[in-house]
């Protein structure tokens, strides 16, 4: 080696690179202006020879091998940096011309790093992760990852033989962020980060900010540009805040994409006969699902988590790729098509999201750089003993930023209309699911997770500012106050809360034999005591139809299917008329008898049978009724929208109540009979003198019912009932929900006059 060049070598630095322990490879590699000229160094294991070719002149300079592992250097007689290419000859005389990855300056602005450190870089997904870029007219992929305690981080993949020595990344100051631009890589490149911990152990990690991933069981990240999709849902996005406010109807169809419907396969790729099914692509299922949802009259679909996850049986609730739509059903572009198509058809899409915990998979977030980066180090704080998962350290700004930005990401890049947060209760309580000695109290000695509380307030306040019209829904199963309260008034700031208490109480009531329900009447009416403490969504969710809990139809009492389905219609009718938005899990709207199985398609063949087809038509009619009458949704969250007529007839298992609009232009009377007993000439109090016309009856023969009802309108009479001056007499169907419009009329009276009889009106 040339003596001058030899003396310029930093042999300690070369050794650091050779042993892949450098957190600043750019200090040695790439172009550097020195007093003796332009020093260019490169480290390419398995290279036999390397030359530098200047872009401007085409002149070539042979590099000298400074270390037999593949470290080359050359001193070019010039005092300025110039563009160049590397001509590399590998074993077997394979020659490649490549741009030098170490010839590019950092692309992350200092301001973004400071914001990330403070937890307020809300578009950090535009900074970290992998991004296709053109820098100095060279196209490639820019990689950036946060690994604050790593000794070294490299990008590895097929493009560099998964060799962690080849593309070692540069650490940017004390930020903990490593970055590198690799020219020549394109969208679709498969990669991971090889992270060397402080103790020298090397680990392969998926990209926490990766936007696409391999299909399980593989877990590498895939370079993907989520900014290229051509959206055409501008009208929807502009109008959704007005069209889907709290005074509007919301009937949600909860869906697991992998088992809603599956593509049957009869032969394999080699022509052998097999039986089974496979997933539909996002694009294929979009058209089928939209058609069904539109026909059934739902306003929204809610998808069980579509974020990348390794285990099908987790239903998506153990996420490893928070920024990547699962590849089970296609690419991110395919999922953007799905979202766009739903909006074109006038359907809102809510995504389930899991900020409460994450799995321990080695390729995921757990011990990301050899230390507890995303989770707490103390297992009493960082571990869910029942779920076997890890708890986020919400007090670490960069972790909080990761999650807040992720929530915004799904609304920004995929136009999500809502985010439903799973397991919020587990976030709020330090002792959730833990025994004494398994948790650590907060600074005041309590069990409230103060850091999680602040995280939720922060997230909800920012989300509302940046994503107008989209909603945030909490699945929270305790009595924590003000889940939907304003952050400025010490609330958590959610738009809605799942009413788990109502679901448990009401399902418990419905499971009793109707003849014994009179002893549990309080479970039916209790919900109205707290109905306005939060803005609730009434749910019959996926969690209630698995793991031995039986399907909704299976929960219903009755010795015959007809009896079970009568109870089921009563349950759905009561839910649809009770204050609160609505959610029903797939399959339950056609009376699925078996529990949900994530490995199979819904049993659509059931619709060949009358009871199931009639149940589907019943839910469809309920949705149509719900959307047609503002009294059923306009004042869901105001006491003026609801009024009991009778909530004390436990002996006969009957309730009667009113639903009203804000300006009182519409009033509906709802009478629910939870016993299999017909009541002829049943008297019920009414709010005013008027005509009462039955507009809906769950026991309509079209739905498989008994046919008991009231085909003619009823005019109220001045006969006191239910502490009301006026009442009507109706035929009350067994296990029936009957709904009447209430139309005030002026009383007419016949007056005697001296000249004979004449009619007069009393005003």
XYZ file of C-alpha atoms in Angstrom:
763
model
C 0.000 0.000 0.000
C 1.149 3.537 -0.752
C 3.004 4.891 2.289
C 1.039 8.155 2.419
C -2.230 6.276 2.181
C -1.043 3.748 4.769
C -0.278 6.501 7.240
C -3.723 8.017 6.699
C -5.491 4.804 7.691
C -7.359 4.792 11.020
C -6.654 1.179 11.869
C -8.763 1.223 15.036
C -11.680 2.540 13.015
C -11.155 -0.104 10.348
C -11.175 -2.803 13.004
C -14.413 -1.368 14.398
C -15.997 -1.644 10.952
C -14.612 -5.098 10.258
C -16.088 -6.381 13.506
C -19.319 -4.472 12.769
C -19.203 -2.389 15.919
C -19.283 1.127 14.480
C -22.086 3.562 15.246
C -20.480 6.173 12.958
C -19.210 4.409 9.812
C -19.434 7.656 7.825
C -16.515 8.917 9.903
C -14.277 6.540 7.978
C -16.202 5.481 4.880
C -17.143 7.624 1.911
C -15.353 10.763 0.675
C -13.253 12.924 3.011
C -11.217 15.993 2.001
C -7.725 15.903 3.525
C -4.595 17.983 3.096
C -3.209 15.289 0.835
C -6.319 15.056 -1.373
C -9.736 13.414 -1.518
C -9.675 10.216 0.527
C -12.356 7.694 -0.421
C -12.745 4.522 1.626
C -15.195 1.631 1.319
C -15.816 -1.642 3.089
C -17.232 -4.366 0.840
C -16.669 -7.910 2.103
C -16.042 -10.519 -0.648
C -14.929 -7.786 -3.079
C -11.784 -8.711 -5.035
C -11.104 -5.206 -6.342
C -12.757 -1.788 -6.324
C -12.254 1.290 -8.503
C -13.616 4.819 -8.208
C -15.088 6.314 -11.388
C -15.637 10.084 -11.338
C -19.033 10.994 -12.712
C -17.933 14.237 -14.347
C -14.904 12.953 -16.273
C -15.292 9.184 -16.232
C -11.746 8.905 -14.957
C -11.040 5.789 -12.895
C -8.861 5.337 -9.823
C -7.974 1.868 -8.581
C -8.523 1.497 -4.822
C -5.973 -0.292 -2.647
C -6.989 -3.073 -0.270
C -6.191 -1.910 3.245
C -7.658 -4.983 4.920
C -8.233 -8.369 3.353
C -11.776 -8.507 4.756
C -12.783 -5.996 2.096
C -11.619 -2.547 3.200
C -10.423 -0.424 0.250
C -9.055 3.108 0.024
C -7.801 5.553 -2.582
C -6.364 9.058 -2.447
C -7.458 11.220 -5.376
C -5.487 14.394 -6.093
C -8.255 16.956 -5.593
C -9.418 19.149 -2.690
C -13.195 18.999 -3.196
C -15.799 16.251 -3.007
C -17.135 15.128 -6.350
C -19.778 12.639 -7.450
C -18.482 9.166 -8.200
C -19.434 5.536 -8.610
C -17.766 2.410 -7.278
C -16.830 -0.329 -9.759
C -16.736 -3.514 -7.687
C -15.446 -6.888 -8.813
C -16.658 -9.762 -6.634
C -15.692 -13.403 -6.446
C -16.371 -15.093 -9.750
C -15.504 -11.922 -11.693
C -18.993 -10.451 -11.174
C -18.744 -6.687 -11.687
C -21.218 -4.142 -10.302
C -21.337 -0.374 -10.572
C -22.830 1.080 -7.413
C -23.264 4.457 -5.784
C -21.492 4.739 -2.453
C -24.021 4.651 0.459
C -21.568 6.643 2.568
C -21.418 9.615 0.217
C -24.685 11.172 1.450
C -25.418 13.576 4.268
C -28.073 12.867 6.925
C -31.613 13.531 5.676
C -33.305 14.056 9.048
C -33.615 17.615 10.257
C -32.397 18.465 13.732
C -35.807 19.928 14.541
C -37.506 16.582 13.870
C -35.061 14.779 16.161
C -35.727 17.277 18.948
C -39.488 16.909 18.493
C -39.159 13.128 18.588
C -37.120 13.332 21.778
C -39.906 15.454 23.264
C -42.599 13.082 21.989
C -44.291 15.592 19.677
C -43.120 14.661 16.164
C -46.579 13.578 15.066
C -45.472 12.625 11.551
C -42.437 10.665 12.713
C -43.506 7.942 10.267
C -42.352 10.314 7.516
C -38.899 10.358 9.143
C -38.224 6.887 10.529
C -38.736 3.639 8.654
C -37.837 3.050 5.008
C -38.566 5.642 2.324
C -37.934 5.597 -1.403
C -36.010 8.791 -2.161
C -34.001 10.485 -4.883
C -30.895 12.193 -3.457
C -28.457 13.989 -5.750
C -30.295 12.466 -8.720
C -29.725 8.963 -7.357
C -32.743 6.822 -6.494
C -32.594 4.536 -3.497
C -34.097 3.839 -0.089
C -33.471 5.853 3.052
C -33.575 3.895 6.300
C -33.875 5.295 9.806
C -34.547 3.520 13.097
C -34.533 4.397 16.793
C -32.294 2.080 18.830
C -30.869 4.300 21.586
C -28.667 1.747 23.364
C -27.435 -0.233 20.373
C -23.714 -0.539 19.758
C -24.375 -0.771 16.032
C -27.305 -1.110 13.605
C -27.122 -2.342 10.005
C -29.641 -2.743 7.208
C -29.604 -6.308 5.893
C -31.419 -8.180 3.156
C -30.949 -10.223 0.007
C -29.278 -7.192 -1.554
C -26.257 -7.565 0.758
C -26.404 -11.295 1.560
C -27.893 -10.463 5.002
C -24.382 -9.419 6.045
C -24.475 -6.908 8.892
C -20.984 -5.659 8.068
C -21.962 -4.198 4.715
C -24.471 -1.437 5.464
C -23.723 -0.204 8.945
C -25.800 2.842 9.874
C -24.801 6.198 11.316
C -26.055 7.271 14.748
C -27.207 10.888 14.784
C -25.738 12.477 17.904
C -27.477 11.517 21.129
C -30.870 11.019 19.452
C -30.589 7.241 19.361
C -31.620 7.375 15.690
C -29.535 5.447 13.148
C -29.796 6.296 9.441
C -28.437 5.278 6.036
C -29.302 5.913 2.387
C -28.708 2.881 0.166
C -28.687 3.787 -3.544
C -30.200 1.408 -6.052
C -32.773 -0.211 -3.790
C -36.412 -0.063 -4.833
C -39.924 -0.569 -3.535
C -40.416 -4.227 -2.732
C -36.965 -4.699 -1.201
C -37.056 -7.136 1.729
C -35.014 -6.038 4.727
C -34.442 -6.184 8.463
C -32.258 -4.347 10.919
C -29.358 -6.242 12.415
C -28.953 -4.717 15.848
C -25.814 -5.367 17.881
C -26.462 -4.828 21.577
C -23.968 -3.307 23.980
C -23.001 -6.810 25.140
C -22.102 -7.816 21.593
C -25.160 -9.957 20.873
C -26.621 -9.432 17.395
C -30.369 -9.596 16.687
C -32.469 -9.406 13.546
C -35.399 -7.020 13.958
C -38.330 -6.026 11.770
C -38.694 -2.297 11.184
C -40.981 -0.765 13.875
C -42.025 1.835 11.292
C -42.117 -0.571 8.342
C -45.167 -0.046 6.132
C -45.314 -3.584 4.718
C -44.175 -7.006 5.885
C -43.708 -10.566 4.732
C -46.512 -13.076 5.089
C -46.261 -15.095 8.280
C -44.340 -17.131 9.335
C -41.719 -14.870 7.727
C -41.329 -11.499 9.409
C -39.000 -9.275 7.407
C -40.082 -5.771 6.441
C -40.667 -4.737 2.834
C -39.972 -1.293 1.406
C -43.263 0.278 0.355
C -44.300 3.811 -0.581
C -47.744 4.494 0.906
C -47.918 7.943 -0.697
C -48.565 6.812 -4.272
C -52.216 5.741 -4.089
C -54.635 7.923 -6.079
C -57.521 8.613 -3.688
C -60.890 9.754 -5.000
C -62.853 9.990 -1.765
C -62.518 13.764 -1.357
C -66.256 14.272 -1.048
C -66.512 11.647 1.669
C -63.583 13.031 3.662
C -64.927 16.574 3.392
C -68.446 15.702 4.521
C -67.939 12.935 7.077
C -67.837 15.273 10.075
C -71.245 16.645 9.151
C -72.736 13.319 8.106
C -71.486 11.241 11.024
C -71.716 13.466 14.084
C -73.134 12.298 17.389
C -76.615 13.372 16.337
C -76.444 10.999 13.361
C -77.112 7.246 13.161
C -74.219 4.855 13.707
C -74.848 1.156 13.152
C -71.539 -0.725 13.028
C -70.887 -4.121 11.477
C -67.840 -5.649 13.220
C -65.775 -7.779 10.838
C -62.778 -10.094 10.868
C -61.600 -9.936 7.263
C -59.979 -13.363 7.301
C -63.154 -15.234 8.208
C -66.028 -13.088 6.934
C -65.841 -14.958 3.668
C -63.140 -17.167 2.191
C -62.237 -18.194 -1.308
C -62.911 -21.913 -1.780
C -60.118 -23.938 -3.371
C -60.558 -27.411 -4.807
C -57.149 -28.007 -6.426
C -53.627 -26.906 -5.583
C -51.070 -25.365 -7.939
C -50.006 -28.802 -9.139
C -53.556 -29.844 -9.988
C -54.081 -32.131 -7.023
C -57.562 -32.222 -5.525
C -57.746 -30.683 -2.062
C -60.349 -29.128 0.164
C -60.086 -25.845 2.011
C -60.150 -22.135 1.508
C -57.855 -19.146 1.277
C -58.061 -15.437 1.983
C -59.575 -12.964 -0.436
C -57.475 -9.961 -1.393
C -58.425 -6.588 0.128
C -59.712 -5.538 -3.306
C -61.869 -8.618 -3.744
C -63.380 -8.481 -0.296
C -64.054 -4.730 -0.557
C -66.672 -5.224 -3.254
C -68.342 -8.157 -1.532
C -68.379 -6.513 1.894
C -69.590 -3.137 0.639
C -72.467 -4.780 -1.206
C -73.526 -6.668 1.910
C -73.170 -3.707 4.268
C -75.108 -1.398 1.955
C -77.875 -3.953 1.535
C -78.112 -4.498 5.290
C -78.187 -0.781 6.078
C -75.143 -0.511 8.336
C -73.415 2.870 8.405
C -69.926 1.619 9.311
C -67.741 -1.448 9.360
C -65.270 -1.998 12.155
C -62.308 -4.203 11.301
C -60.549 -6.361 13.840
C -56.884 -5.286 13.693
C -55.448 -5.289 10.186
C -51.979 -4.367 11.450
C -49.368 -7.058 10.804
C -49.375 -9.897 13.331
C -47.756 -13.339 13.369
C -50.535 -15.472 14.866
C -53.913 -15.897 13.172
C -55.485 -17.023 16.439
C -54.727 -13.639 18.032
C -57.237 -12.092 15.559
C -54.731 -9.261 15.106
C -54.617 -8.189 18.750
C -50.930 -9.101 19.171
C -49.365 -6.666 16.733
C -45.783 -6.790 15.487
C -46.075 -4.377 12.542
C -47.936 -1.300 13.773
C -47.486 0.645 10.524
C -48.086 -2.264 8.121
C -51.458 -3.591 6.928
C -51.235 -7.357 7.190
C -49.961 -9.017 4.031
C -52.493 -11.849 4.503
C -54.872 -9.952 2.247
C -52.521 -8.044 -0.036
C -50.337 -4.959 -0.194
C -50.774 -1.570 1.493
C -52.021 -0.285 -1.857
C -54.660 -3.015 -1.875
C -55.799 -1.934 1.578
C -55.929 1.700 0.462
C -58.165 0.517 -2.377
C -60.386 -1.199 0.206
C -60.736 1.998 2.232
C -61.322 4.129 -0.847
C -63.961 1.718 -2.179
C -65.850 1.718 1.106
C -65.951 5.504 1.066
C -67.140 5.524 -2.532
C -70.056 3.385 -1.390
C -70.841 5.668 1.537
C -69.527 3.344 4.256
C -67.352 4.504 7.149
C -64.455 2.324 8.317
C -63.292 2.029 11.923
C -60.026 0.220 12.672
C -59.308 -1.692 15.867
C -55.967 -0.623 17.339
C -53.884 -2.059 20.184
C -51.827 0.505 22.140
C -52.086 -1.478 25.393
C -49.532 -4.233 24.836
C -47.376 -6.047 22.282
C -46.055 -9.614 21.897
C -42.626 -10.914 22.844
C -41.722 -12.118 19.336
C -37.949 -11.887 18.866
C -38.235 -9.987 15.581
C -40.559 -7.392 17.097
C -40.317 -4.560 19.595
C -39.342 -6.612 22.645
C -35.837 -5.703 23.920
C -35.372 -3.960 20.610
C -31.740 -2.916 21.022
C -30.863 -5.369 23.770
C -32.513 -3.121 26.341
C -36.128 -2.412 27.234
C -36.762 0.291 24.650
C -40.541 0.175 24.228
C -41.485 -1.714 27.396
C -40.736 -1.187 31.085
C -37.634 -2.961 32.408
C -39.360 -3.991 35.642
C -41.630 -6.956 34.782
C -44.090 -5.751 37.426
C -44.629 -2.720 35.177
C -43.785 -4.137 31.772
C -45.497 -7.515 31.665
C -49.074 -8.745 31.347
C -48.968 -12.073 33.225
C -52.309 -13.299 31.835
C -51.716 -12.382 28.199
C -47.993 -13.107 28.056
C -47.394 -9.746 26.399
C -45.433 -6.595 27.216
C -46.734 -3.205 28.351
C -45.619 0.020 26.688
C -43.623 2.551 28.683
C -45.988 5.472 28.067
C -43.782 7.818 30.077
C -40.963 7.572 27.542
C -41.562 10.378 25.019
C -40.307 8.448 21.993
C -42.577 5.499 22.837
C -45.560 7.771 23.308
C -44.645 9.425 20.002
C -44.469 6.041 18.256
C -48.042 5.245 19.302
C -49.612 8.684 18.815
C -48.087 8.984 15.355
C -49.282 5.464 14.550
C -52.861 6.360 15.404
C -52.596 9.440 13.180
C -50.908 7.388 10.449
C -53.942 5.159 9.860
C -56.167 8.207 9.532
C -53.631 10.083 7.385
C -52.372 7.420 4.977
C -55.401 5.100 4.940
C -58.265 7.557 5.595
C -59.616 5.643 8.598
C -62.857 7.165 9.888
C -62.315 5.978 13.421
C -59.959 4.169 15.745
C -61.301 1.798 18.368
C -58.708 1.300 21.120
C -58.571 -2.165 22.567
C -58.089 -2.960 26.275
C -58.067 0.624 27.543
C -58.872 -0.599 31.059
C -55.595 -2.529 31.129
C -53.786 0.719 30.341
C -55.482 2.747 33.049
C -54.809 0.408 35.986
C -51.356 -0.670 37.101
C -52.801 -3.744 38.805
C -55.001 -4.859 35.909
C -54.995 -8.672 35.872
C -52.290 -8.798 38.543
C -52.086 -10.105 42.065
C -50.535 -8.432 45.081
C -46.794 -8.068 44.611
C -47.061 -8.216 40.823
C -47.422 -4.473 40.266
C -45.863 -1.176 41.329
C -47.969 1.679 42.709
C -47.828 5.166 41.237
C -46.061 8.069 43.007
C -49.149 8.663 45.140
C -49.461 5.037 46.179
C -52.467 4.395 43.925
C -53.136 1.874 41.179
C -53.895 4.394 38.429
C -51.394 4.457 35.565
C -50.793 8.206 35.477
C -48.470 7.992 32.467
C -51.077 6.100 30.449
C -53.710 8.668 31.414
C -51.540 11.495 30.116
C -50.758 9.514 26.987
C -54.461 9.049 26.211
C -55.243 12.706 26.833
C -52.344 13.734 24.615
C -53.349 11.366 21.831
C -57.037 12.275 21.867
C -56.439 16.022 21.910
C -53.963 15.865 18.997
C -56.117 13.463 16.988
C -59.120 15.789 17.172
C -57.022 18.735 15.978
C -55.413 16.932 13.067
C -58.124 14.498 11.898
C -61.488 16.265 11.664
C -64.504 14.007 11.386
C -62.808 10.801 12.560
C -63.759 9.311 15.920
C -61.929 7.622 18.789
C -63.670 4.800 20.640
C -62.542 3.210 23.896
C -63.116 -0.406 24.814
C -63.070 0.216 28.562
C -64.756 -2.209 30.929
C -64.586 -0.387 34.268
C -66.224 2.659 35.826
C -63.271 4.992 35.185
C -64.904 8.443 35.043
C -65.126 10.730 32.013
C -63.781 8.394 29.354
C -65.658 10.550 26.832
C -65.237 13.735 28.841
C -63.430 16.772 27.469
C -59.679 16.747 28.095
C -59.955 20.376 29.250
C -62.300 19.176 32.008
C -60.024 16.304 33.071
C -61.704 13.771 30.795
C -59.794 11.353 28.579
C -61.242 12.826 25.385
C -62.698 9.796 23.594
C -65.731 10.287 21.369
C -67.408 7.040 22.400
C -67.058 4.231 24.918
C -68.175 0.649 24.425
C -70.920 -0.067 26.953
C -69.548 -3.316 28.312
C -71.740 -3.115 31.407
C -74.921 -2.992 29.334
C -73.733 -5.884 27.191
C -72.947 -8.099 30.176
C -76.117 -7.219 32.085
C -78.455 -7.505 29.124
C -76.973 -10.735 27.771
C -77.162 -12.127 31.296
C -80.837 -11.153 31.468
C -81.631 -12.636 28.059
C -79.956 -15.966 28.905
C -82.447 -16.635 31.673
C -85.514 -18.705 30.941
C -88.258 -16.122 30.262
C -90.305 -17.517 33.104
C -87.570 -16.584 35.557
C -86.614 -13.203 34.086
C -88.936 -11.447 36.518
C -86.322 -12.055 39.222
C -83.661 -10.235 37.193
C -85.661 -7.287 35.886
C -83.106 -4.826 37.302
C -80.469 -6.119 34.906
C -82.740 -4.984 32.070
C -83.393 -1.447 33.299
C -80.201 -0.646 35.239
C -78.382 0.767 32.200
C -80.581 3.857 32.107
C -79.266 4.903 35.537
C -75.858 5.611 33.981
C -76.775 5.979 30.301
C -75.651 9.622 30.165
C -72.455 9.293 32.194
C -70.608 8.575 28.926
C -71.354 8.621 25.212
C -71.880 4.913 24.679
C -71.837 2.404 21.853
C -74.016 -0.627 22.613
C -72.142 -3.739 21.509
C -72.643 -7.400 20.822
C -69.004 -7.929 19.928
C -66.700 -10.721 18.784
C -65.522 -11.398 22.349
C -69.016 -12.583 23.259
C -69.307 -15.320 20.625
C -66.103 -17.342 21.157
C -64.331 -19.484 23.746
C -67.365 -21.363 24.954
C -69.631 -18.322 25.295
C -71.858 -19.482 22.394
C -73.147 -17.386 19.491
C -75.847 -14.789 20.100
C -78.516 -17.233 18.935
C -76.909 -19.978 20.986
C -77.141 -17.879 24.157
C -80.894 -17.532 23.846
C -83.125 -19.832 25.913
C -85.727 -22.050 24.321
C -86.313 -25.710 23.542
C -86.846 -25.002 19.847
C -84.987 -22.876 17.329
C -88.158 -20.838 16.849
C -88.135 -19.907 20.545
C -84.427 -19.034 20.475
C -84.885 -16.805 17.455
C -87.892 -15.046 19.003
C -85.680 -14.178 21.970
C -82.917 -13.088 19.599
C -85.249 -10.729 17.719
C -86.369 -9.254 21.041
C -82.751 -8.678 22.077
C -81.840 -6.945 18.821
C -85.001 -4.849 18.884
C -84.308 -3.650 22.406
C -80.693 -2.773 21.517
C -81.759 -0.777 18.472
C -84.261 1.285 20.452
C -82.096 1.794 23.558
C -80.044 5.046 23.655
C -76.530 4.650 22.239
C -74.853 3.873 18.940
C -74.902 0.222 17.823
C -72.418 -2.558 16.988
C -73.081 -6.153 15.953
C -70.451 -8.760 15.129
C -70.589 -10.523 11.787
C -72.619 -13.698 11.530
C -74.888 -12.713 14.388
C -77.213 -10.857 12.025
C -78.178 -14.127 10.369
C -78.436 -16.111 13.593
C -75.207 -18.086 13.336
C -75.605 -21.097 15.636
C -71.976 -22.120 16.055
C -69.349 -19.981 17.731
C -67.172 -17.824 15.527
C -64.077 -19.606 14.211
C -61.342 -17.392 12.790
C -60.129 -20.268 10.606
C -63.374 -20.662 8.678
C -65.691 -18.556 6.569
C -69.029 -17.562 8.050
C -71.630 -20.292 7.394
C -73.384 -18.426 4.584
C -75.241 -21.619 3.656
C -77.492 -20.958 6.666
C -79.359 -18.423 4.547
C -80.896 -21.353 2.685
C -83.039 -21.900 5.794
C -86.052 -19.727 6.591
C -85.210 -18.861 10.200
C -81.758 -17.561 9.302
C -82.914 -15.740 6.188
C -85.756 -14.160 8.185
C -83.328 -13.105 10.928
C -81.095 -11.433 8.350
C -84.111 -9.615 6.926
C -85.115 -8.623 10.458
C -81.752 -6.990 11.199
C -81.900 -5.301 7.805
C -85.368 -3.934 8.658
C -84.114 -2.773 12.059
C -81.264 -0.846 10.429
C -83.657 0.737 7.966
C -86.019 1.703 10.777
C -83.146 3.083 12.845
C -81.827 5.260 10.034
C -85.314 6.441 9.069
C -86.401 7.800 12.456
C -84.184 10.489 14.055
C -85.886 9.860 17.407
C -83.823 6.645 17.613
C -80.440 8.393 17.358
C -80.606 12.196 17.428
C -80.554 12.516 21.220
C -78.686 9.360 22.186
C -76.615 11.285 24.714
C -79.191 13.675 26.152
C -81.835 12.778 28.751
C -84.502 14.591 26.720
C -84.233 11.873 24.079
C -85.551 9.106 26.324
C -88.456 8.761 28.752
C -89.715 5.750 30.666
C -93.400 4.931 30.390
C -93.109 1.831 32.552
C -89.930 0.353 34.010
C -91.501 -1.408 36.989
C -93.484 -4.244 35.433
C -90.987 -6.904 36.402
C -93.690 -9.454 37.110
C -94.664 -9.550 33.437
C -91.188 -8.723 32.038
C -92.461 -5.712 30.099
C -90.893 -2.281 29.591
C -92.285 0.707 27.716
C -90.480 3.939 26.871
C -90.334 6.889 24.512
C -87.614 8.032 22.122
C -87.756 11.677 21.049
C -86.051 14.153 18.755
C -84.548 17.408 19.950
C -87.361 19.670 18.818
C -90.059 17.143 19.782
C -91.257 16.859 16.180
C -91.006 13.091 16.402
C -91.836 10.735 19.279
C -91.769 6.954 19.193
C -93.381 4.616 21.708
C -91.531 1.336 22.274
C -93.095 -1.588 24.114
C -90.961 -4.677 24.791
C -92.324 -7.965 26.064
C -89.566 -10.295 27.311
C -91.937 -13.132 28.159
C -93.462 -15.709 25.750
C -96.949 -14.590 26.723
C -99.447 -12.835 24.464
C -101.295 -9.921 26.110
C -104.539 -9.043 24.383
C -105.931 -5.589 25.112
C -102.837 -4.573 27.038
C -103.132 -1.023 28.365
C -100.141 1.289 28.170
C -99.815 4.958 29.086
C -99.002 7.468 26.352
C -97.480 10.962 26.468
C -100.379 12.882 24.916
C -103.713 12.603 23.173
C -103.121 11.364 19.672
C -102.944 8.525 17.185
C -100.501 5.663 17.753
C -99.601 3.582 14.727
C -97.535 0.420 14.916
C -94.687 0.784 12.430
C -92.505 -2.134 13.490
C -93.109 -5.489 15.128
C -90.408 -8.074 15.804
C -93.120 -10.761 15.666
C -94.088 -9.959 12.095
C -94.562 -13.241 10.174
C -92.028 -11.942 7.629
C -89.407 -12.327 10.369
C -90.658 -15.713 11.509
C -92.878 -14.289 14.231
C -96.313 -15.106 15.592
C -98.126 -12.323 13.755
C -99.668 -10.807 16.893
C -99.845 -7.065 16.368
C -101.901 -3.972 15.758
C -102.653 -3.356 12.079
C -104.826 -0.317 12.792
C -103.802 2.923 14.431
C -104.936 3.482 18.012
C -106.431 6.726 19.267
C -105.661 7.377 22.908
C -108.382 7.777 25.490
C -108.558 9.658 28.749
C -107.957 6.571 30.832
C -105.123 6.853 33.314
C -102.379 4.255 33.067
C -98.699 4.229 33.960
C -99.294 7.543 35.756
C -100.342 9.076 32.421
C -103.654 10.797 31.771
C -104.004 9.125 28.367
C -103.559 5.505 27.336
C -104.060 3.075 24.508
C -104.985 -0.601 24.416
C -102.890 -2.853 22.205
C -102.276 -6.504 21.475
C -98.829 -7.235 22.849
C -96.915 -9.974 21.034
C -95.060 -12.693 22.949
C -91.318 -11.998 23.074
C -92.038 -8.951 20.964
C -90.703 -5.453 20.410
C -93.397 -3.169 19.014
C -92.781 0.424 17.963
C -95.450 3.070 17.449
C -95.346 6.540 15.963
C -97.015 9.136 18.210
C -99.012 11.817 16.409
C -100.782 14.505 18.490
C -104.355 15.351 17.446
C -106.766 18.041 18.590
C -109.790 16.755 20.457
C -113.191 17.074 18.827
C -116.415 17.308 20.802
C -120.013 17.317 19.804
C -121.823 20.297 21.331
C -125.566 20.607 21.910
C -127.012 23.876 20.532
C -130.529 25.325 20.654
C -130.947 24.793 16.934
C -129.918 21.185 17.126
C -126.625 19.308 17.220
C -123.422 20.707 15.867
C -119.697 19.963 16.011
C -117.258 22.219 17.707
C -113.510 21.990 18.406
C -112.006 22.362 21.824
C -108.719 24.186 21.607
